[in-house]
Coordinates of N, CA and C and ligand atoms in Angstrom, one line a residue:
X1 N 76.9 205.7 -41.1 CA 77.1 206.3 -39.8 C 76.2 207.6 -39.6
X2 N 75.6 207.8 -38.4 CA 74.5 208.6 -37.9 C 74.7 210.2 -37.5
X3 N 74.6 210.7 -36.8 CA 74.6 211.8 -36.3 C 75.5 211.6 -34.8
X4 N 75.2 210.2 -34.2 CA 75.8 209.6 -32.8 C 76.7 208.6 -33.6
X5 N 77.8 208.4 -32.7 CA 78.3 207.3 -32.6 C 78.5 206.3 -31.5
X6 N 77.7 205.3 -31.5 CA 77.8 204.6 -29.9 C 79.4 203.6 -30.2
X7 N 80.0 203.4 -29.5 CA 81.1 202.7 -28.9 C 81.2 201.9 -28.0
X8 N 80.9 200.6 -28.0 CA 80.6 199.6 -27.0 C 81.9 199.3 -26.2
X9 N 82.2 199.4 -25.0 CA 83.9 199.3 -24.2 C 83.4 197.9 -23.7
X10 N 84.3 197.2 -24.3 CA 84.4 195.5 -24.3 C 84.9 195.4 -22.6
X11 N 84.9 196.4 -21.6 CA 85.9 196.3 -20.3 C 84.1 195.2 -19.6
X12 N 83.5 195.8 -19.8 CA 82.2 195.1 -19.7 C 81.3 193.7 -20.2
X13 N 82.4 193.4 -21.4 CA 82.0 192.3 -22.2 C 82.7 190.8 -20.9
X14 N 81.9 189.8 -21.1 CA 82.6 188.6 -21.4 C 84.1 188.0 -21.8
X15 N 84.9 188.3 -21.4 CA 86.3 187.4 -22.0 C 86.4 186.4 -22.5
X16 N 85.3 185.5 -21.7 CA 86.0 183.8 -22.2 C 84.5 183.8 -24.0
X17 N 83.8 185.1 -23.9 CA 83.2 185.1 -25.0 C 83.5 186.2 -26.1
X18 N 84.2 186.7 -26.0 CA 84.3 188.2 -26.2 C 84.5 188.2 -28.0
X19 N 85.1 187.3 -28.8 CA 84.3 186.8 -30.4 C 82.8 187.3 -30.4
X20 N 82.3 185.8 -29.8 CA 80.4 186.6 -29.7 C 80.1 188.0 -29.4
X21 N 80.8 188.5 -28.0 CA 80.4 189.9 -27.7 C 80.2 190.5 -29.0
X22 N 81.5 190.6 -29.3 CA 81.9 191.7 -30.4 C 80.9 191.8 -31.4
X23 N 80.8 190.3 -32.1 CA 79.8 189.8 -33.4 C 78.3 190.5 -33.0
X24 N 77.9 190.5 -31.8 CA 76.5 190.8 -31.4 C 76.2 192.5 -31.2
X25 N 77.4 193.5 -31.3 CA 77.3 194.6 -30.9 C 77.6 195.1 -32.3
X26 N 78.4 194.8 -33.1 CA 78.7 194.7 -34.6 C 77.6 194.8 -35.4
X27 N 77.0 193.5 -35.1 CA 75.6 193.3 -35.9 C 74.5 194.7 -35.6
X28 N 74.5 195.0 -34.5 CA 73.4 195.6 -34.1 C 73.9 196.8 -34.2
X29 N 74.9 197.4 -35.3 CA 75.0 199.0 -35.5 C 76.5 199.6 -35.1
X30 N 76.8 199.0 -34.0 CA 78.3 199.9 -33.2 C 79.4 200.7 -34.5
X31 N 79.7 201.6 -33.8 CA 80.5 202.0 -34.5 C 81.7 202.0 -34.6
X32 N 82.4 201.7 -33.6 CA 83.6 201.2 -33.2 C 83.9 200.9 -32.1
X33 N 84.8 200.0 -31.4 CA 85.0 199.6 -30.3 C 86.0 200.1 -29.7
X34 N 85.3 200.6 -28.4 CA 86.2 200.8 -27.5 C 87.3 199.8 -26.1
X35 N 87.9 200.0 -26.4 CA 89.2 199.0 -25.9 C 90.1 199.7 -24.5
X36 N 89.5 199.5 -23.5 CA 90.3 200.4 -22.4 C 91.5 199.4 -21.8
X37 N 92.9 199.9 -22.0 CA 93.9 199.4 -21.4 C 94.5 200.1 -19.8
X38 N 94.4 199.7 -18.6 CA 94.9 199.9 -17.6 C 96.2 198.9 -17.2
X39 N 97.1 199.9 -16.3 CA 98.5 199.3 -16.4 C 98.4 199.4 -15.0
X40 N 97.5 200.0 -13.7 CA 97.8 199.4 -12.2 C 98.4 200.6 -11.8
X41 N 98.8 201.6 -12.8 CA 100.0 202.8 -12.2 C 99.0 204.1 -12.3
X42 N 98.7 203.9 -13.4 CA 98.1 205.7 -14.0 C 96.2 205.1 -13.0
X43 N 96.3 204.5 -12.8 CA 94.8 204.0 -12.4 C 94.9 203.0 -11.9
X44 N 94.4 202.7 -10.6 CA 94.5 201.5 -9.6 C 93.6 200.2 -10.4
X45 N 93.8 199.7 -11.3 CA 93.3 198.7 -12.2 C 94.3 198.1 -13.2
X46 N 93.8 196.6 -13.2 CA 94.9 196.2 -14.3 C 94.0 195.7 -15.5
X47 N 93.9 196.2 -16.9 CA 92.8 195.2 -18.0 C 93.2 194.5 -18.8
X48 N 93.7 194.8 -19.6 CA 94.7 193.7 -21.2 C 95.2 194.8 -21.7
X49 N 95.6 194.3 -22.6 CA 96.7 195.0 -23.7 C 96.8 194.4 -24.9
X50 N 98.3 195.1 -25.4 CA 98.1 194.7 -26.9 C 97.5 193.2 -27.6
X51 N 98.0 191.8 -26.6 CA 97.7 191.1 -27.1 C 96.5 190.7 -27.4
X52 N 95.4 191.3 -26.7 CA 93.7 191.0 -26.3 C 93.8 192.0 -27.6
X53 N 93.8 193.2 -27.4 CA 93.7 194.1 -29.1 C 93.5 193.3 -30.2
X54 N 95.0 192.8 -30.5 CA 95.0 192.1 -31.7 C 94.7 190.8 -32.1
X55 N 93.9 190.3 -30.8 CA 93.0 189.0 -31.1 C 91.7 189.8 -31.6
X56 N 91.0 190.9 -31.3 CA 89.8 191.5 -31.1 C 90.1 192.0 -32.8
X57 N 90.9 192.6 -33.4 CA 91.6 193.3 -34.8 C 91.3 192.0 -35.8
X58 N 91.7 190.7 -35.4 CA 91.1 189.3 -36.2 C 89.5 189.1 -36.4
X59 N 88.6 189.7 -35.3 CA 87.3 189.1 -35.2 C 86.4 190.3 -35.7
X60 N 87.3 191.4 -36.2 CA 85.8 192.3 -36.5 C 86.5 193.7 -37.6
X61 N 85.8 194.4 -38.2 CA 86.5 195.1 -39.2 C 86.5 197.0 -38.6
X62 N 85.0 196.7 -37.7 CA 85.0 198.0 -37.1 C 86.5 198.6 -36.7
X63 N 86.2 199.8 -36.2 CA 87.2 200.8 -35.9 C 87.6 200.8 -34.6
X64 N 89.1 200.6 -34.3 CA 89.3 199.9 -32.5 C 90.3 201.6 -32.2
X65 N 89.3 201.7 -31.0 CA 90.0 202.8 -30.5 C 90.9 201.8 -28.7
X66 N 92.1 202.3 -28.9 CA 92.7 201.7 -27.6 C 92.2 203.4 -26.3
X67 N 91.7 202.8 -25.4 CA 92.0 204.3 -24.3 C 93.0 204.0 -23.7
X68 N 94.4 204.3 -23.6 CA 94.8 204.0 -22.7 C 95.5 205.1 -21.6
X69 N 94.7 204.0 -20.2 CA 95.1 204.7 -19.1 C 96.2 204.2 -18.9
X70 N 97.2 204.6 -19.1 CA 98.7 204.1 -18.9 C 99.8 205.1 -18.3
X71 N 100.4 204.9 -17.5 CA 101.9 206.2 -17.6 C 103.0 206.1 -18.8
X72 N 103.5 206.9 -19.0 CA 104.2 206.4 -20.2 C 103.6 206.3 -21.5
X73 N 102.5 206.8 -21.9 CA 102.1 206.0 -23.2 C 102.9 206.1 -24.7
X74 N 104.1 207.3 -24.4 CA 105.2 207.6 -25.2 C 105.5 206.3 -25.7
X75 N 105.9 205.5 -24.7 CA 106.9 204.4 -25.2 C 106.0 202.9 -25.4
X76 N 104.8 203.0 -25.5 CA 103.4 202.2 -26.0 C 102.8 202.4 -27.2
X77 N 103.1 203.7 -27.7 CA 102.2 203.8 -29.0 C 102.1 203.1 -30.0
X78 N 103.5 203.0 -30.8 CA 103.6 201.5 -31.4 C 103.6 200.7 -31.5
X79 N 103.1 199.8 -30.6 CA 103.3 198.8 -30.0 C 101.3 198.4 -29.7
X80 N 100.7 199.2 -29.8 CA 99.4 199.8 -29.9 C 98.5 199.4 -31.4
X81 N 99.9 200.5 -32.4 CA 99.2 200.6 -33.3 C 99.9 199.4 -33.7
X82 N 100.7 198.5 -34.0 CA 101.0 197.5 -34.7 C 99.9 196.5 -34.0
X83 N 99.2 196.6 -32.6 CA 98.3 195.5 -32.1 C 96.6 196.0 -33.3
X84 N 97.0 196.8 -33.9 CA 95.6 197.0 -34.7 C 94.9 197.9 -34.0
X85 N 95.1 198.9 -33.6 CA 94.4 200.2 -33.0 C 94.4 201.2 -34.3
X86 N 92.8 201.7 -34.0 CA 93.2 202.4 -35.7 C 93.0 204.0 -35.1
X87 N 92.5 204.1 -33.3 CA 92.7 205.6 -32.8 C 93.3 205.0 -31.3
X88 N 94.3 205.8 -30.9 CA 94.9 205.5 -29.8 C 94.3 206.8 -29.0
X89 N 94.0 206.9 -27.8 CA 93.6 207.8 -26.7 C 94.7 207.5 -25.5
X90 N 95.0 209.1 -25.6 CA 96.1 209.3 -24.2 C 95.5 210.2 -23.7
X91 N 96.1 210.4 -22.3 CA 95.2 211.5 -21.2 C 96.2 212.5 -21.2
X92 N 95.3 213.5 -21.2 CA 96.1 214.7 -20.7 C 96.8 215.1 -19.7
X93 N 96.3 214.5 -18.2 CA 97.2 214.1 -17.2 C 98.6 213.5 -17.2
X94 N 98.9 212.7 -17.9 CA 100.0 211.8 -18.0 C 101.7 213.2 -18.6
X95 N 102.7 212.6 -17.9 CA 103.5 213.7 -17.8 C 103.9 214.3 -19.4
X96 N 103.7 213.2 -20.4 CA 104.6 213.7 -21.6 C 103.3 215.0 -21.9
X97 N 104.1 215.6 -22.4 CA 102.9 216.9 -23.9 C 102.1 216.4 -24.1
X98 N 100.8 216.7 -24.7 CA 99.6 216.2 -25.4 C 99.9 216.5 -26.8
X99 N 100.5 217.9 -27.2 CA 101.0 217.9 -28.2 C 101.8 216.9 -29.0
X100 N 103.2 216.3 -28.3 CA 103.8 215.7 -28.8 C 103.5 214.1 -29.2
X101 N 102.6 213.8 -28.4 CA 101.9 212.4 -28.5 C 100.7 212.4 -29.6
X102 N 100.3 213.7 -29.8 CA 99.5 213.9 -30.8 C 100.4 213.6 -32.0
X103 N 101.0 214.0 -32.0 CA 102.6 213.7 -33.6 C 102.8 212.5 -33.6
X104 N 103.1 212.0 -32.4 CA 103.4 210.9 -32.5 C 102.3 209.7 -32.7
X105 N 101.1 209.8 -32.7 CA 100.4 209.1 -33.0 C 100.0 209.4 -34.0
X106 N 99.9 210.5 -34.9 CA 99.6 210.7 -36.5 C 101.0 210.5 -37.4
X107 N 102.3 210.0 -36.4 CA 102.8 209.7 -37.5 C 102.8 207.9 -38.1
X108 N 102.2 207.3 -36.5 CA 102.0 206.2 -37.2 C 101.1 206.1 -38.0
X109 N 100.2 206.7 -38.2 CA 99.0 206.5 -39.6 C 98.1 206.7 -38.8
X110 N 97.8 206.7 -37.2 CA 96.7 206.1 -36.4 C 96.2 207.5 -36.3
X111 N 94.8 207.4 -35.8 CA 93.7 208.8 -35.2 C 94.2 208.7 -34.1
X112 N 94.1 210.0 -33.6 CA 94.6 210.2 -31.9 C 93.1 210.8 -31.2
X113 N 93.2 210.8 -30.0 CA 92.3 211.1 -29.1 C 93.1 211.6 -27.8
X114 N 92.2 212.9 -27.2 CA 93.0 213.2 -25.7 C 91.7 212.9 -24.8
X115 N 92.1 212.5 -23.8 CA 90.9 212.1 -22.6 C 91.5 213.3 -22.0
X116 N 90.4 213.9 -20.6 CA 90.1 214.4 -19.9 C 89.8 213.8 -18.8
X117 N 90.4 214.2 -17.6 CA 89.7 213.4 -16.2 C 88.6 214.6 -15.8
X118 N 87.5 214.2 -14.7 CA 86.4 214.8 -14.5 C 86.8 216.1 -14.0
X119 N 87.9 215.9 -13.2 CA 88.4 217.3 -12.4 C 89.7 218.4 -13.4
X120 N 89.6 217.5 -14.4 CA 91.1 218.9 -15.1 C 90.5 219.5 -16.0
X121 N 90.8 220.9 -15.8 CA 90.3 222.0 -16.7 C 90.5 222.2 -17.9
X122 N 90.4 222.7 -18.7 CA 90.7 222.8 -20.0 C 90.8 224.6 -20.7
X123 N 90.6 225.1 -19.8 CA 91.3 226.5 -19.7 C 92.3 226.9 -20.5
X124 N 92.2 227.5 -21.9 CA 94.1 227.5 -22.6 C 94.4 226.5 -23.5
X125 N 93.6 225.4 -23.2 CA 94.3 224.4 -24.5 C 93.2 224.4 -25.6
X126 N 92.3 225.1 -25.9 CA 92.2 225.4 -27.3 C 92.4 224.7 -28.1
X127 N 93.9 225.0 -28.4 CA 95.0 225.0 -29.7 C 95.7 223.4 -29.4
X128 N 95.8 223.1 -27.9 CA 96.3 221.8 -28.0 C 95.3 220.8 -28.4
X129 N 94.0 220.5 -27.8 CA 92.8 219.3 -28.4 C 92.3 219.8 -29.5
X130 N 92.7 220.8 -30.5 CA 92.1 221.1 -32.0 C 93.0 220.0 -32.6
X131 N 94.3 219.7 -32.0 CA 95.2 219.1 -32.9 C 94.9 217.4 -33.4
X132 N 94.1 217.0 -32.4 CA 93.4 215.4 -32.3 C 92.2 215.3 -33.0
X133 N 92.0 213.9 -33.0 CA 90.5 213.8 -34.1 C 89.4 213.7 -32.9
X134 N 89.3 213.5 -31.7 CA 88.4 213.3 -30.8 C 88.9 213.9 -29.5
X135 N 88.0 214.2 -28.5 CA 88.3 214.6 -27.6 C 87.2 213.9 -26.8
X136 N 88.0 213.3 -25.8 CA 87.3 211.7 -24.5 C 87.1 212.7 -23.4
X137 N 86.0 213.0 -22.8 CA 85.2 213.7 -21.5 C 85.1 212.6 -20.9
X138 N 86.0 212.1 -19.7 CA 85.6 211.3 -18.7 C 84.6 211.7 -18.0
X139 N 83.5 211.0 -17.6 CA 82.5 210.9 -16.7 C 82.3 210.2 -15.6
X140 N 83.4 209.4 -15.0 CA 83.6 209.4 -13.6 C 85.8 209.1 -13.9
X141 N 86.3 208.9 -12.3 CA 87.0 208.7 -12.3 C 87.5 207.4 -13.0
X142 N 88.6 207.8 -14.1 CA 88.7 206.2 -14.9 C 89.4 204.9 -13.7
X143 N 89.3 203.8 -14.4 CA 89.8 202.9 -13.6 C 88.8 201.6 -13.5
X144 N 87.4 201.8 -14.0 CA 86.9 200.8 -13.7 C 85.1 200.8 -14.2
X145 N 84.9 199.9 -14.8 CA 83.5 200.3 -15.4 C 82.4 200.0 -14.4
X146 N 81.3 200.7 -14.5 CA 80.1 200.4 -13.5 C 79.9 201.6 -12.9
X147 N 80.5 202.6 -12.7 CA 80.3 203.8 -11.8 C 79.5 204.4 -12.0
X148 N 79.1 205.7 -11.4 CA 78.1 206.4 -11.3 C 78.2 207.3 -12.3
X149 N 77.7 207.9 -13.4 CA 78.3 209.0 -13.8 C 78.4 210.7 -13.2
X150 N 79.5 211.2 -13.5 CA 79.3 212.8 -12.8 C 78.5 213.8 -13.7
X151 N 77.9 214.5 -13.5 CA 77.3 215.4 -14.4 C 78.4 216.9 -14.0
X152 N 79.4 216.6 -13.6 CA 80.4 217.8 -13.7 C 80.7 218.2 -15.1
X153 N 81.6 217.2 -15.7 CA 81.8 217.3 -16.4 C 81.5 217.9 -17.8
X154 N 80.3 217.6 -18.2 CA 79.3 218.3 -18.7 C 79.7 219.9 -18.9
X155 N 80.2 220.5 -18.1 CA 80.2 222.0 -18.3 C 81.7 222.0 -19.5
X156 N 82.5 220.7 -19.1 CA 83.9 220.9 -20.1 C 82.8 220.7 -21.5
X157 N 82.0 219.9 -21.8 CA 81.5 219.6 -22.8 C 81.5 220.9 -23.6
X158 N 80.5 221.5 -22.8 CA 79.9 222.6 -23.3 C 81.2 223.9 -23.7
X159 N 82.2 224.1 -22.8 CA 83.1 224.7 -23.1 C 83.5 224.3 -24.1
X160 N 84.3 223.1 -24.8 CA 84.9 222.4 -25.9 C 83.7 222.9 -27.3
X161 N 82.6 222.7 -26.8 CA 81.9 222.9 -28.3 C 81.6 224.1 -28.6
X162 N 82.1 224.7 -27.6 CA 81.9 226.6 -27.8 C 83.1 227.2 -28.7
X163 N 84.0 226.1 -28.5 CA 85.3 226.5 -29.5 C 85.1 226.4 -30.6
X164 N 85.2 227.3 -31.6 CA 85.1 226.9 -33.1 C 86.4 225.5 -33.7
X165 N 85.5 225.0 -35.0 CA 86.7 224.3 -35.4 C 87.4 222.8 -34.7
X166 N 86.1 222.5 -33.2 CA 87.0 221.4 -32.7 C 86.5 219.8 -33.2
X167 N 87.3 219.3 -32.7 CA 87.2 217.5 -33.1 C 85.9 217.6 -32.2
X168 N 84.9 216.4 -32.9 CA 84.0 215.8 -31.8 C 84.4 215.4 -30.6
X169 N 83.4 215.3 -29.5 CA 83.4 215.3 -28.4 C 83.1 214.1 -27.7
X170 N 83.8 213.0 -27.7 CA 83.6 211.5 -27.1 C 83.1 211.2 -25.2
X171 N 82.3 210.8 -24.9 CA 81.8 210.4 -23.2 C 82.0 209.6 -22.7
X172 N 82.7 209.3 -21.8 CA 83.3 208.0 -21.3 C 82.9 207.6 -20.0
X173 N 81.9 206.9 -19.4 CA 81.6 206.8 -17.9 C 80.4 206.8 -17.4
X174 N 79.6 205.8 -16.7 CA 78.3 205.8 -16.7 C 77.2 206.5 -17.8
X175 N 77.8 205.8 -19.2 CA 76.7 206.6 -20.3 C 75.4 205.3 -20.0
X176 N 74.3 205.6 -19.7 CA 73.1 204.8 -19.9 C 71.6 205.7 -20.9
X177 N 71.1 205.1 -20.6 CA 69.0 205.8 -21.1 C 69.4 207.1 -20.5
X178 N 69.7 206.7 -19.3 CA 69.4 208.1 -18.8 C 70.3 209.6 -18.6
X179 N 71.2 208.8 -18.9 CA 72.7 210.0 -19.0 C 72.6 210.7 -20.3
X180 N 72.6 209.5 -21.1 CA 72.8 209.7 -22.7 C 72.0 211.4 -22.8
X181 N 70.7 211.2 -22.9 CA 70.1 212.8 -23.4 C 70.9 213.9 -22.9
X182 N 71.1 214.1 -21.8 CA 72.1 215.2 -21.5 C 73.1 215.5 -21.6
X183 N 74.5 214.0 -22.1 CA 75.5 214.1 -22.8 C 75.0 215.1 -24.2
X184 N 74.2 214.2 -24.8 CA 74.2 214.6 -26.4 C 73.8 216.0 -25.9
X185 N 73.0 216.6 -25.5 CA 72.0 217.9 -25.4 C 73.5 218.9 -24.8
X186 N 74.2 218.2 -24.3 CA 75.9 219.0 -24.0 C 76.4 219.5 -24.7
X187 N 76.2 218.5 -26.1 CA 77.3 218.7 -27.2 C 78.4 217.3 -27.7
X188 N 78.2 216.9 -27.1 CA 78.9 215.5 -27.3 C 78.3 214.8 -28.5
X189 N 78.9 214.0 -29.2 CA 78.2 213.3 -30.0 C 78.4 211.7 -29.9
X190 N 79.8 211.2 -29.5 CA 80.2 209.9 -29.7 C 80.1 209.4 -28.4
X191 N 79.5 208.2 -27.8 CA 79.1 207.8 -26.6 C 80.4 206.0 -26.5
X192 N 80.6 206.3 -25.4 CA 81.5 205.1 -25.1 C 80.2 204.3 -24.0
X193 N 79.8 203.1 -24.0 CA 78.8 202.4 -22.8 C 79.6 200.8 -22.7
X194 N 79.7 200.9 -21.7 CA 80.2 199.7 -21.3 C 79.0 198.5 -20.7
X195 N 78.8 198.7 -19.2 CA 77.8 198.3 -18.7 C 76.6 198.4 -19.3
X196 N 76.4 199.5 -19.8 CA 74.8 199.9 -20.4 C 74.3 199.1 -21.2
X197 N 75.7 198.3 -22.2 CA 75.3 197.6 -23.5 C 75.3 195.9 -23.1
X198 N 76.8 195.6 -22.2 CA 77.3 194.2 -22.3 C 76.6 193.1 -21.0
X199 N 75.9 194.2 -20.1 CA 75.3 194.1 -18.9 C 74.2 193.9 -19.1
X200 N 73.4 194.3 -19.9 CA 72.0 193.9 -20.3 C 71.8 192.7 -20.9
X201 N 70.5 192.7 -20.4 CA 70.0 191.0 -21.0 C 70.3 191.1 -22.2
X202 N 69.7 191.7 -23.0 CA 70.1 192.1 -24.5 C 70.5 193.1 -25.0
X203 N 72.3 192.7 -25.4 CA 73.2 193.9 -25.5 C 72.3 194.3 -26.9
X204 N 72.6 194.1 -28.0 CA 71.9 194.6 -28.9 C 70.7 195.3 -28.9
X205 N 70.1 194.8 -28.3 CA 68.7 195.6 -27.9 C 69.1 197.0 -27.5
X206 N 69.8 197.1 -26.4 CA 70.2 198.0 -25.2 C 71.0 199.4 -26.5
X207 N 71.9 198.5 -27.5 CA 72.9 199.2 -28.5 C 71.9 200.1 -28.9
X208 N 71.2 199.5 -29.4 CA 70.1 200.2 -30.7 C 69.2 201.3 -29.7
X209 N 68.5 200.9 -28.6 CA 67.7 201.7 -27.8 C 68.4 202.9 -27.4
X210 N 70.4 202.8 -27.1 CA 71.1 203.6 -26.7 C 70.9 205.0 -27.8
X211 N 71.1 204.3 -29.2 CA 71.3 205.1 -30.1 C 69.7 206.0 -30.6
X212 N 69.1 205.4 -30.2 CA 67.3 206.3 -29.9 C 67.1 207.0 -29.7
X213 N 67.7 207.0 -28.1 CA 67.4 207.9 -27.1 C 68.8 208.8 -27.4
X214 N 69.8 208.9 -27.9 CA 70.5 209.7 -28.3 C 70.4 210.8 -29.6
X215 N 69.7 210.0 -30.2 CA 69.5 210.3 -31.6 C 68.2 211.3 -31.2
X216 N 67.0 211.3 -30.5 CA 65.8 212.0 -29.9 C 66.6 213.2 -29.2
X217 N 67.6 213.2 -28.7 CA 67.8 214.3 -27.7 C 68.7 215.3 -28.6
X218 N 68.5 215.1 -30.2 CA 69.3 216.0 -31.0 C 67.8 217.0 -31.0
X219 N 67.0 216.8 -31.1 CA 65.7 217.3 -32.0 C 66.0 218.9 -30.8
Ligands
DX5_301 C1 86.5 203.6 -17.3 C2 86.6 203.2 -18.7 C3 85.3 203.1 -19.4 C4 84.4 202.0 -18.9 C5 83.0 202.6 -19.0 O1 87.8 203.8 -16.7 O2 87.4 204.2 -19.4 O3 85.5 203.0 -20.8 O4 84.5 200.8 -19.6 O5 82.2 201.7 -18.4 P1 80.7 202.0 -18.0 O6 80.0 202.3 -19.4 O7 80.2 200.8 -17.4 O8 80.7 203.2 -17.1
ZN302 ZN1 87.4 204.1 -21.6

């Protein structure tokens, strides 16, 4: 593993192929897969769930991060990690604590992650996203892959890496060629691409070129 870590979000892959997806993004370097679950409530979209997880947990050894945009994800977590999620992501918007979901996902064994929406601040919690192994900067509003990305966000980046001591800094939302340099050049290191990878003629290709042009904008 590199200095970047790309994360290919299968929300963009193929279904009735999504074996091959996986195999072809695998081969060509990925670091782990990203897995976005939407429930219709926390986000006007509906995607899969556990059961798609733990077909995907059969076909590949990488590291499956679940995002889920869900309400409730209190009463989902294990149910998550028994589908084979080896980091679960919950949002900070959602009503329970971020604290307490953080415990609760390190007591199952699993890595935790907190997402961020583009518009919530992060003023004060310090001490709350030190406690997770990653921290998810949405880059547009979640709900649906393809969007534009916001270059708002970006300024949370930069706040987060100003803090001493924090977890890496994950990107989630229109990451392409062209986004990518400015994420990384933020402070971010781990890139989630959906479209950028499974949308291309050649995902592989697109993977490897992602990680280039990421890997260039450290210098
Ligand atoms: C959006 C999801 C993203 C999505 C990214 O709600 O959280 O992970 O798959 O898709 P692209 O890379 O197409 O913006
Ligand atoms: Zn996501």
């Amino acid at each position: 593993m590199g200095m970047i870590e790309i994360s290919p979000s299968i929300l963009a892959a193929d279904f009735g192929r999504l074996a091959d997806e996986i195999a072809v993004v695998e081969r060509a370097g990925a670091d782990s897969i990203h897995l976005d679950v939407m429930d219709g409530h926390f986000v006007p979209n509906i995607s899969f769930g556990p059961p798609v997880i733990r077909s995907v947990r059969n076909v590949t050894t990488l590291p499956l991060w679940a995002h889920l945009m869900i309400d409730n994800p209190e009463s989902y977590i294990e149910t998550f990690a028994a589908a084979g999620a080896d980091g679960i992501i919950v949002h900070l918007e959602v009503q329970a604590d971020a604290s307490d979901l953080c415990a609760a996902i390190h007591s199952l064994g699993v890595k935790a992650g907190i997402a961020i929406n583009p518009d919530t601040g992060v003023t004060g919690l310090q001490e709350t996203l030190r406690r997770f192994d990653r921290i998810l900067v949405m880059t547009v509003y979640p709900g649906f892959g393809g969007q534009a990305f916001m270059p708002g966000p970006l300024e949370t980046i930069g706040t987060v890496v100003s803090w001493s001591g924090m977890p890496p800094v994950e990107v989630d939302g229109g990451v392409d060629l062209k986004t990518a340099p400015r994420i990384i050049r933020a402070g971010a290191r781990i890139l989630v691409a959906g479209s950028a990878i499974f949308r291309a003629p050649d995902p592989a290709g697109a993977l490897k070129t992602l990680r280039t042009v990421a890997e260039q904008a450290l210098d």
